[in-house]
Tab-separated table of C-alpha atoms in Angstrom:
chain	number	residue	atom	x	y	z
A	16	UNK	CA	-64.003	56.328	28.687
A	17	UNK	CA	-61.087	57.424	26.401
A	18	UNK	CA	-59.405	54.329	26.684
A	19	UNK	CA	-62.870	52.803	25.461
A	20	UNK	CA	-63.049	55.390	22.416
A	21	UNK	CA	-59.532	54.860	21.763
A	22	UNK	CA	-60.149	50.963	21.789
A	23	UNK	CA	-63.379	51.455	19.192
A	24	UNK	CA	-60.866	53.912	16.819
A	25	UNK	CA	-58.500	50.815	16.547
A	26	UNK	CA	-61.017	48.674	16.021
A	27	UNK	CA	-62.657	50.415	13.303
A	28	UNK	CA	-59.270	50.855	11.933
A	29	UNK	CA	-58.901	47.172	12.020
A	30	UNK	CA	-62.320	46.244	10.184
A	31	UNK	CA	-61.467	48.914	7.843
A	32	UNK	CA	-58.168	47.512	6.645
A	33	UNK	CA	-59.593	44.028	7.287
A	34	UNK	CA	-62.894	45.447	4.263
A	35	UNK	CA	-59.647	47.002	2.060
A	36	UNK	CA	-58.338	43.789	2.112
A	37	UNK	CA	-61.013	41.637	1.036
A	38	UNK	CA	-62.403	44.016	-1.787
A	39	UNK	CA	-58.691	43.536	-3.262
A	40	UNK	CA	-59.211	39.860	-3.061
A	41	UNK	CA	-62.409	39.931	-4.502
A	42	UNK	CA	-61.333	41.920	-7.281
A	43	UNK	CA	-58.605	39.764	-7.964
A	44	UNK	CA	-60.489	36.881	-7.757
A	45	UNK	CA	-62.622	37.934	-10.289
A	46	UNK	CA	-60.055	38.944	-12.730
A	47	UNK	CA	-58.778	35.367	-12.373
A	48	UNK	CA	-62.644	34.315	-12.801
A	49	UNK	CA	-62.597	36.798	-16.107
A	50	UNK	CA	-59.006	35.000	-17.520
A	51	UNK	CA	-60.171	31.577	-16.999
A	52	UNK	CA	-63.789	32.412	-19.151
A	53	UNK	CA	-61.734	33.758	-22.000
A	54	UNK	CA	-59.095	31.042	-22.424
A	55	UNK	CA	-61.946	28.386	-22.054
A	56	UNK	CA	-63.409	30.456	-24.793
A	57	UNK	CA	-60.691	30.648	-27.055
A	58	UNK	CA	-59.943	26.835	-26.141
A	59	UNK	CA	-63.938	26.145	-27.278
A	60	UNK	CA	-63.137	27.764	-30.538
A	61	UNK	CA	-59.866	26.464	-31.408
A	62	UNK	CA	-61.988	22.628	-30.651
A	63	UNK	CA	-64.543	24.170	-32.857
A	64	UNK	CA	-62.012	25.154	-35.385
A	65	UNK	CA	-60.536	21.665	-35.068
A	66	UNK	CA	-63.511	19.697	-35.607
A	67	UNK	CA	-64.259	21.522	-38.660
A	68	UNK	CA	-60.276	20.573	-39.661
A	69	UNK	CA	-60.986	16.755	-39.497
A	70	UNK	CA	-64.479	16.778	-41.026
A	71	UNK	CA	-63.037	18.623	-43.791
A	72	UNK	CA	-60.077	15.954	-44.148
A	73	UNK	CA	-61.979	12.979	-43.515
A	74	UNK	CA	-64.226	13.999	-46.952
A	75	UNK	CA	-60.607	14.382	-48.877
A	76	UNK	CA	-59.602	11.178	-47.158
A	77	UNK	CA	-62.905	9.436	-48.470
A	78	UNK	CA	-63.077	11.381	-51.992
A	79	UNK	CA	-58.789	10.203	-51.860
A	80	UNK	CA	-59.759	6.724	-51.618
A	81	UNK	CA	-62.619	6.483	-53.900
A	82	UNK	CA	-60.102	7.907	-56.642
A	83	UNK	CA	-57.808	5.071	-55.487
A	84	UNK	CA	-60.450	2.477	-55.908
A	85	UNK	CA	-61.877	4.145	-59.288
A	86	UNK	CA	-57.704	3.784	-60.531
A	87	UNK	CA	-57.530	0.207	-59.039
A	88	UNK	CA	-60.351	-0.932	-61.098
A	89	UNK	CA	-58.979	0.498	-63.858
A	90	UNK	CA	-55.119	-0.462	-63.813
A	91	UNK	CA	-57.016	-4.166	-62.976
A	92	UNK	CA	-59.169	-3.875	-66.916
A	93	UNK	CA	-55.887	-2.668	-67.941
A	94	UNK	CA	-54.184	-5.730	-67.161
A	95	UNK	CA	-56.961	-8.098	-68.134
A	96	UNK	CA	-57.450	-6.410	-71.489
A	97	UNK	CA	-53.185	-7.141	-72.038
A	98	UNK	CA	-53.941	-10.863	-71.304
């Protein structure tokens, strides 16, 4: 009978450490969950941030070559009106 008791002590000890062992996974796992939300976050908004970047030069690049055009035409009357 003691060696029973003795053998259900152990194994409680065992499940015990066995529980203390898997809540520290867990919580590591989830701090690893809670690291990889916030870097995809701050990834999202640096894409976000980006796309605003090329929208914004894309309408320089257009107004850029609309000047270009608007200066072409006009170095071309240039010419003509010297000939």
């Amino acid at each position: 009978m003691r060696n029973e008791l003795k053998s259900l002590q152990d194994s409680e000890s065992g499940q015990k450490m066995i529980i203390f062992q898997l809540q520290t996974q867990l919580q590591e796992t989830k701090e690893a969950k809670e690291t990889v939300i916030r870097e995809w976050e701050n990834m999202k908004d640096n894409f976000c941030a980006q796309t605003k970047l090329v929208v914004t030069l894309e309408g320089g690049l257009q107004t850029m070559m609309e000047e270009l055009n608007m200066a072409k035409e006009s170095h071309a009357a240039s010419l003509k009106e010297l000939d």
